[in-house]
PDB file of C-alpha atoms in Angstrom:
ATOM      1  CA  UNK A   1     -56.347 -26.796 -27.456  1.00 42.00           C
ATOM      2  CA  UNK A   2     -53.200 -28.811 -26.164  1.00 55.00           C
ATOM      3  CA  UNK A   3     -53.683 -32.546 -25.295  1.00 62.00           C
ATOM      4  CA  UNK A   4     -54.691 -33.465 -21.945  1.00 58.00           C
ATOM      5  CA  UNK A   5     -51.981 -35.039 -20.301  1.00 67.00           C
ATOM      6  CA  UNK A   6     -54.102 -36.723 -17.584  1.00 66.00           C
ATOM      7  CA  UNK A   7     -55.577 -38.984 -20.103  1.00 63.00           C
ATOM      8  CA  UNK A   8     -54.242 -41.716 -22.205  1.00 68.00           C
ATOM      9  CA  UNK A   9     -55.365 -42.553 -25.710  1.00 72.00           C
ATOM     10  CA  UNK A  10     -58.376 -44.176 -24.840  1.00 71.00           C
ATOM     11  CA  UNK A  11     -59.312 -41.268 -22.821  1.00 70.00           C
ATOM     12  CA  UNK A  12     -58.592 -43.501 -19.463  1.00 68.00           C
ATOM     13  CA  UNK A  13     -56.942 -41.600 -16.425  1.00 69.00           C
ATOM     14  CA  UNK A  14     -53.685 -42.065 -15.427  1.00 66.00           C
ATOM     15  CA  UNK A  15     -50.413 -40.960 -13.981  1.00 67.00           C
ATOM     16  CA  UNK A  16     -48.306 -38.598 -16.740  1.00 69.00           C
ATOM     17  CA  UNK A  17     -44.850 -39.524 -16.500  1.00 64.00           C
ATOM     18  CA  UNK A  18     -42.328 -36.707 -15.213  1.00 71.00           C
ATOM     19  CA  UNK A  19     -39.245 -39.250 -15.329  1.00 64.00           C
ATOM     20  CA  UNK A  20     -37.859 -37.829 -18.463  1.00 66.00           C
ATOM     21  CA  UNK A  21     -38.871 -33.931 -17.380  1.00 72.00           C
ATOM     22  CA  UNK A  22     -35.451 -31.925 -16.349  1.00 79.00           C
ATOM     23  CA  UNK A  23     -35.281 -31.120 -12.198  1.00 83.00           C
ATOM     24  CA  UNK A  24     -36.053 -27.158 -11.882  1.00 87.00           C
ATOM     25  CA  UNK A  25     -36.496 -24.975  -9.154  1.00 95.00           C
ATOM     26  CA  UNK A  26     -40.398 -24.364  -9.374  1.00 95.00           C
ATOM     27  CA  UNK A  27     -43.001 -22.330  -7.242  1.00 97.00           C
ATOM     28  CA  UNK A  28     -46.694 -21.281  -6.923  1.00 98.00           C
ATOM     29  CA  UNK A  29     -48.201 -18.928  -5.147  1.00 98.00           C
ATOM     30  CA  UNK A  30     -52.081 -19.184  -4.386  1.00 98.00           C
ATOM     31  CA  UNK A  31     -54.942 -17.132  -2.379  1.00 98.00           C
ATOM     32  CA  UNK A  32     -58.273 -17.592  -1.127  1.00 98.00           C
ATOM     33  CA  UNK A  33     -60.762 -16.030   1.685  1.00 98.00           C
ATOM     34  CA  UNK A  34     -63.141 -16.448   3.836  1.00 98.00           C
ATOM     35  CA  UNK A  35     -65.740 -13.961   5.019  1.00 98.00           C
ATOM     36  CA  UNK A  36     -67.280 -13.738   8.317  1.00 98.00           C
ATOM     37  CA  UNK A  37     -69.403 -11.505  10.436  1.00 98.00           C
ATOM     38  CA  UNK A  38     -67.403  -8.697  12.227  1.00 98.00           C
ATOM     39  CA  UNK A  39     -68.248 -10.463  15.606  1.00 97.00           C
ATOM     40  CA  UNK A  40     -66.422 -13.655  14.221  1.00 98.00           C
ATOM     41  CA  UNK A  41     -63.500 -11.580  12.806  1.00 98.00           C
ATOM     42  CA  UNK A  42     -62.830  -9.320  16.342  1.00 98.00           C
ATOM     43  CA  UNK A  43     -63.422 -12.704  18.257  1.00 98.00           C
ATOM     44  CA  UNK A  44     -60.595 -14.142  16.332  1.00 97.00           C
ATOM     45  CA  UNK A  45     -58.309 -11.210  17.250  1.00 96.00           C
ATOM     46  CA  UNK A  46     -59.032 -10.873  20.567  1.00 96.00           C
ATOM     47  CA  UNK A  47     -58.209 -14.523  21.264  1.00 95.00           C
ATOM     48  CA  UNK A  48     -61.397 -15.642  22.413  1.00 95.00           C
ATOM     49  CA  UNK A  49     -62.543 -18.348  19.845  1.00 95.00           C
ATOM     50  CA  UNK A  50     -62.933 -21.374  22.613  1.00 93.00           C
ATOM     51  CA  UNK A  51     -61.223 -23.620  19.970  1.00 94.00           C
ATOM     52  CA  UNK A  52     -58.004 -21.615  20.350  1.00 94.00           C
ATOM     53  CA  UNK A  53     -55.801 -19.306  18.174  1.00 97.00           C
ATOM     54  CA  UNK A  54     -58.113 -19.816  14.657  1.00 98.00           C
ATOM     55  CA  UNK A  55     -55.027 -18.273  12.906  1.00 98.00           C
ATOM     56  CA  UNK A  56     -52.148 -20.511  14.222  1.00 98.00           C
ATOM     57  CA  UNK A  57     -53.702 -23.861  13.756  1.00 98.00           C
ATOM     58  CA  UNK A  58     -55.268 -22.532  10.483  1.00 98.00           C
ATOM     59  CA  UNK A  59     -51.473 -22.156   9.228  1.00 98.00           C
ATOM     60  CA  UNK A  60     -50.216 -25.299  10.556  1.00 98.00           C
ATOM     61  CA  UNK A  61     -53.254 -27.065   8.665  1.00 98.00           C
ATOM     62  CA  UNK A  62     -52.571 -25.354   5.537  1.00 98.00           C
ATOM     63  CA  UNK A  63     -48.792 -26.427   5.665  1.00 98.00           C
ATOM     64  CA  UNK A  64     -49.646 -30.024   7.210  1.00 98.00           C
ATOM     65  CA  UNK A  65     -51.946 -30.103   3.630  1.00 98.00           C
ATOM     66  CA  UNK A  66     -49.823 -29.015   0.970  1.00 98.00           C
ATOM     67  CA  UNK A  67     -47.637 -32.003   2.168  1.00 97.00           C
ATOM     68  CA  UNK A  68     -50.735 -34.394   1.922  1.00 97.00           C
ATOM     69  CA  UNK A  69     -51.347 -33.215  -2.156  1.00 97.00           C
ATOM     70  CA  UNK A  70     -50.784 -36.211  -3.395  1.00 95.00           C
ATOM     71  CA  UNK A  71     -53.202 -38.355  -1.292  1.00 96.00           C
ATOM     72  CA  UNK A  72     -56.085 -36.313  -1.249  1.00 95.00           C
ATOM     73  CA  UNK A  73     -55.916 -34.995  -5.262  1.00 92.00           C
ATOM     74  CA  UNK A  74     -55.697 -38.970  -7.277  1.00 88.00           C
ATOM     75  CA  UNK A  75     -53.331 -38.076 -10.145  1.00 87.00           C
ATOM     76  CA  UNK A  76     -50.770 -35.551  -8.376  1.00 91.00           C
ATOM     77  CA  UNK A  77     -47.438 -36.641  -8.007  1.00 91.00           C
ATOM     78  CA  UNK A  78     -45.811 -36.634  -4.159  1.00 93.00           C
ATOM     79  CA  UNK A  79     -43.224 -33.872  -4.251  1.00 94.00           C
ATOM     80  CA  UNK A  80     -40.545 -32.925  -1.825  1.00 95.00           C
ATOM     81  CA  UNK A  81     -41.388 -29.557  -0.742  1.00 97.00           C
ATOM     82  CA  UNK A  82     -38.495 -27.674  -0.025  1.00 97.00           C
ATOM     83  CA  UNK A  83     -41.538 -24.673   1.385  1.00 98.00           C
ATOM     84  CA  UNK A  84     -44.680 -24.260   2.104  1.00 98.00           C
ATOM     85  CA  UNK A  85     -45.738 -20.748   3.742  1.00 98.00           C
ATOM     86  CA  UNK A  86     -48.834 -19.504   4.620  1.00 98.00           C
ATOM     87  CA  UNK A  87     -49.541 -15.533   5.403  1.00 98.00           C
ATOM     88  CA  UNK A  88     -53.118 -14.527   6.807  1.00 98.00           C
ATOM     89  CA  UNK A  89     -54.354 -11.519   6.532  1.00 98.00           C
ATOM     90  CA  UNK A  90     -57.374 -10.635   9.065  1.00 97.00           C
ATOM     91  CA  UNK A  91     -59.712  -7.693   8.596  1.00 98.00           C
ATOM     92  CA  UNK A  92     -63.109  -6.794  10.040  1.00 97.00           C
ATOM     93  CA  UNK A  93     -64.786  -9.019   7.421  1.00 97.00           C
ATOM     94  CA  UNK A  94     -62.900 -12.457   7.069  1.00 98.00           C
ATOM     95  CA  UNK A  95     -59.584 -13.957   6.874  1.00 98.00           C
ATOM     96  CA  UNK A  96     -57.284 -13.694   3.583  1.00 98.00           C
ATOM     97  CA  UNK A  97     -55.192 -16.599   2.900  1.00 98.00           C
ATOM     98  CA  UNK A  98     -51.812 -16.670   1.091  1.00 98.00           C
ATOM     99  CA  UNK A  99     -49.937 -20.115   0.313  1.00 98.00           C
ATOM    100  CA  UNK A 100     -46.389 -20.275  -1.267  1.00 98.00           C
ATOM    101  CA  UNK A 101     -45.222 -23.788  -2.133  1.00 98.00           C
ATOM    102  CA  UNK A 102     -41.411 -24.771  -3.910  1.00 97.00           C
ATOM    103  CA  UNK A 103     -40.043 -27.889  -4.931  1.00 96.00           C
ATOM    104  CA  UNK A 104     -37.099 -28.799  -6.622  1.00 94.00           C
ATOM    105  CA  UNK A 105     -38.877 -31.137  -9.070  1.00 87.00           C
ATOM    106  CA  UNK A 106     -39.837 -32.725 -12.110  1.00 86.00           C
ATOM    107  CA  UNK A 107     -43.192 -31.633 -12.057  1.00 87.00           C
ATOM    108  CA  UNK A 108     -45.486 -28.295 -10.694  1.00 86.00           C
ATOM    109  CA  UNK A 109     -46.615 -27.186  -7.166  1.00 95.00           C
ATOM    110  CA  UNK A 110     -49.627 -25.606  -7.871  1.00 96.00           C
ATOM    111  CA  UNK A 111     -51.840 -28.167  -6.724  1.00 96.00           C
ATOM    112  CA  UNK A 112     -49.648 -27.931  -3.338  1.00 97.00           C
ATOM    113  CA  UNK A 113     -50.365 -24.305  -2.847  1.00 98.00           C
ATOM    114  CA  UNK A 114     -54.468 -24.401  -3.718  1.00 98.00           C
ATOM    115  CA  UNK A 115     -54.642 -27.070  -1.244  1.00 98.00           C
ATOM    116  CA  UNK A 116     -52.632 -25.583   0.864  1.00 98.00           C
ATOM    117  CA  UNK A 117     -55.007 -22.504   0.717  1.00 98.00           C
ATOM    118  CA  UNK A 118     -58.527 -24.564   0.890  1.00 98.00           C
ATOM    119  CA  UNK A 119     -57.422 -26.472   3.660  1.00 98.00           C
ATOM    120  CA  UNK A 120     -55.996 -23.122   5.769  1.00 98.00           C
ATOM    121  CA  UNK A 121     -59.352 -21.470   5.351  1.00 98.00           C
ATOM    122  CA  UNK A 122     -61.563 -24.523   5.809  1.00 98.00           C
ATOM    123  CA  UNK A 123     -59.783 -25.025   8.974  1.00 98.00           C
ATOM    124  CA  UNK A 124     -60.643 -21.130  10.322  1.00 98.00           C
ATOM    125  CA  UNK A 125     -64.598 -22.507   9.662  1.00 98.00           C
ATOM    126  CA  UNK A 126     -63.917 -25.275  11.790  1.00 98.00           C
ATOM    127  CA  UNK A 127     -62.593 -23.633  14.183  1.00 97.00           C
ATOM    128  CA  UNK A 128     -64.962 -20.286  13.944  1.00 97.00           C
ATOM    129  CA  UNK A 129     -68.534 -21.891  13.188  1.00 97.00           C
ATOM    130  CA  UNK A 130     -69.621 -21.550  16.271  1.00 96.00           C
ATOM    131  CA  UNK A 131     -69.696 -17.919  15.910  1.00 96.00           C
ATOM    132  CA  UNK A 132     -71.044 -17.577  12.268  1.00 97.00           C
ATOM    133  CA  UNK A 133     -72.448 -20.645  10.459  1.00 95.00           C
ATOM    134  CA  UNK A 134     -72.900 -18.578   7.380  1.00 97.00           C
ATOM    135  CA  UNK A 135     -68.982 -17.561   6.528  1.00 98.00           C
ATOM    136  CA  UNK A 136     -67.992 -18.166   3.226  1.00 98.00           C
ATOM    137  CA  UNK A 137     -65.278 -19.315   1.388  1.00 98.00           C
ATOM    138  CA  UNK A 138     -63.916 -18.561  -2.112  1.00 97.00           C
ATOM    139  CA  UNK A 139     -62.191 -16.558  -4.632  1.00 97.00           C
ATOM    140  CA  UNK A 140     -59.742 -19.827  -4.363  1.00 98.00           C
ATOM    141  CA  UNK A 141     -57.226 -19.094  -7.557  1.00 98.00           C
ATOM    142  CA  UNK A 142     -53.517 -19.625  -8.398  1.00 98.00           C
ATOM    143  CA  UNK A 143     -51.685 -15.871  -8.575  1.00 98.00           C
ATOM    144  CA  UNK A 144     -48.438 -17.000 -10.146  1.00 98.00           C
ATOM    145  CA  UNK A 145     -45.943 -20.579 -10.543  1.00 97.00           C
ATOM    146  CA  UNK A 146     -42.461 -20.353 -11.632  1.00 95.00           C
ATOM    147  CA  UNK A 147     -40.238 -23.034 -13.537  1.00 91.00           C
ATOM    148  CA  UNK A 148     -41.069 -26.000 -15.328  1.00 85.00           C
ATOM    149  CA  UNK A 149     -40.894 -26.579 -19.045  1.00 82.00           C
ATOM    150  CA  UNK A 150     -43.956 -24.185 -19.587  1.00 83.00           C
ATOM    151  CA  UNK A 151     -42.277 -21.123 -17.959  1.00 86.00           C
ATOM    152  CA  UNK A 152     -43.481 -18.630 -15.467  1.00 93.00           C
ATOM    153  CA  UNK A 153     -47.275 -17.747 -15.261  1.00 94.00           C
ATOM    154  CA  UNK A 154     -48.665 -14.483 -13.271  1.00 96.00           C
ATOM    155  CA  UNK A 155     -52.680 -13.913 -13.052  1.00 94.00           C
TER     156      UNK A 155
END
């Protein structure tokens, strides 16, 4: 097993160092989704979830997220995303989320896009408990990242 690079010698936390790592073009690509009743599901195609459209303001959230990495996750870096995109996917039993994030950086975006995701699909419970207090979100994972020292990675 490779060291940890999150920990120093004495096993404390801290920051690792990109300034020495080579600028790339990098990306990661994550998913997620939430299930719901069908009456939540056709509510949020119709329009009719009182909150407004569940979809739209999920997506904004997701992207407003990704940029926030850094302060909600302690040890990420802030990056300069150069994209953050988020596709939905609605069927009649829950919402699939899709999050893209690129950088030209020194270090990975695949914290960027699993936030990114988690916040998108917390943001349709929010906005959809009201019709189904039981939905449920998960199969959170990363599906691919690009660039960086380590090389491209595909689930």
């Amino acid at each position: 097993m490779s060291r940890l690079t999150h920990l120093d010698d004495q096993g404390s936390a801290r920051m690792v160092d990109v300034g020495g790592k080579t600028v790339t073009q990098r990306q990661a690509v994550a998913r997620g989704r939430i299930t719901m009743t069908p009456e939540a599901a056709a509510a949020i195609v119709a329009g009719s979830v009182q909150k407004g459209d569940v979809l739209a303001v999920a997506r904004v959230a997701g992207i407003m997220a990704a940029k926030k990495t850094s302060d909600l996750i302690p040890l990420c870096h802030p990056l300069p995303l150069s994209k953050v995109e988020i596709d939905l996917v609605l069927d009649e039993s829950g919402v699939t989320a899709t999050a893209t994030a690129a950088t030209a950086g020194q270090t990975g975006v695949e914290m960027e896009a699993l936030t990114a995701v988690s916040v998108t699909l917390l943001t349709v419970y929010d906005m959809a408990k009201a019709l189904d207090k039981r939905m449920t979100i998960g199969d959170i994972c990363l599906l691919s990242k690009t660039g960086g020292k380590s090389g491209d990675w595909h689930a």
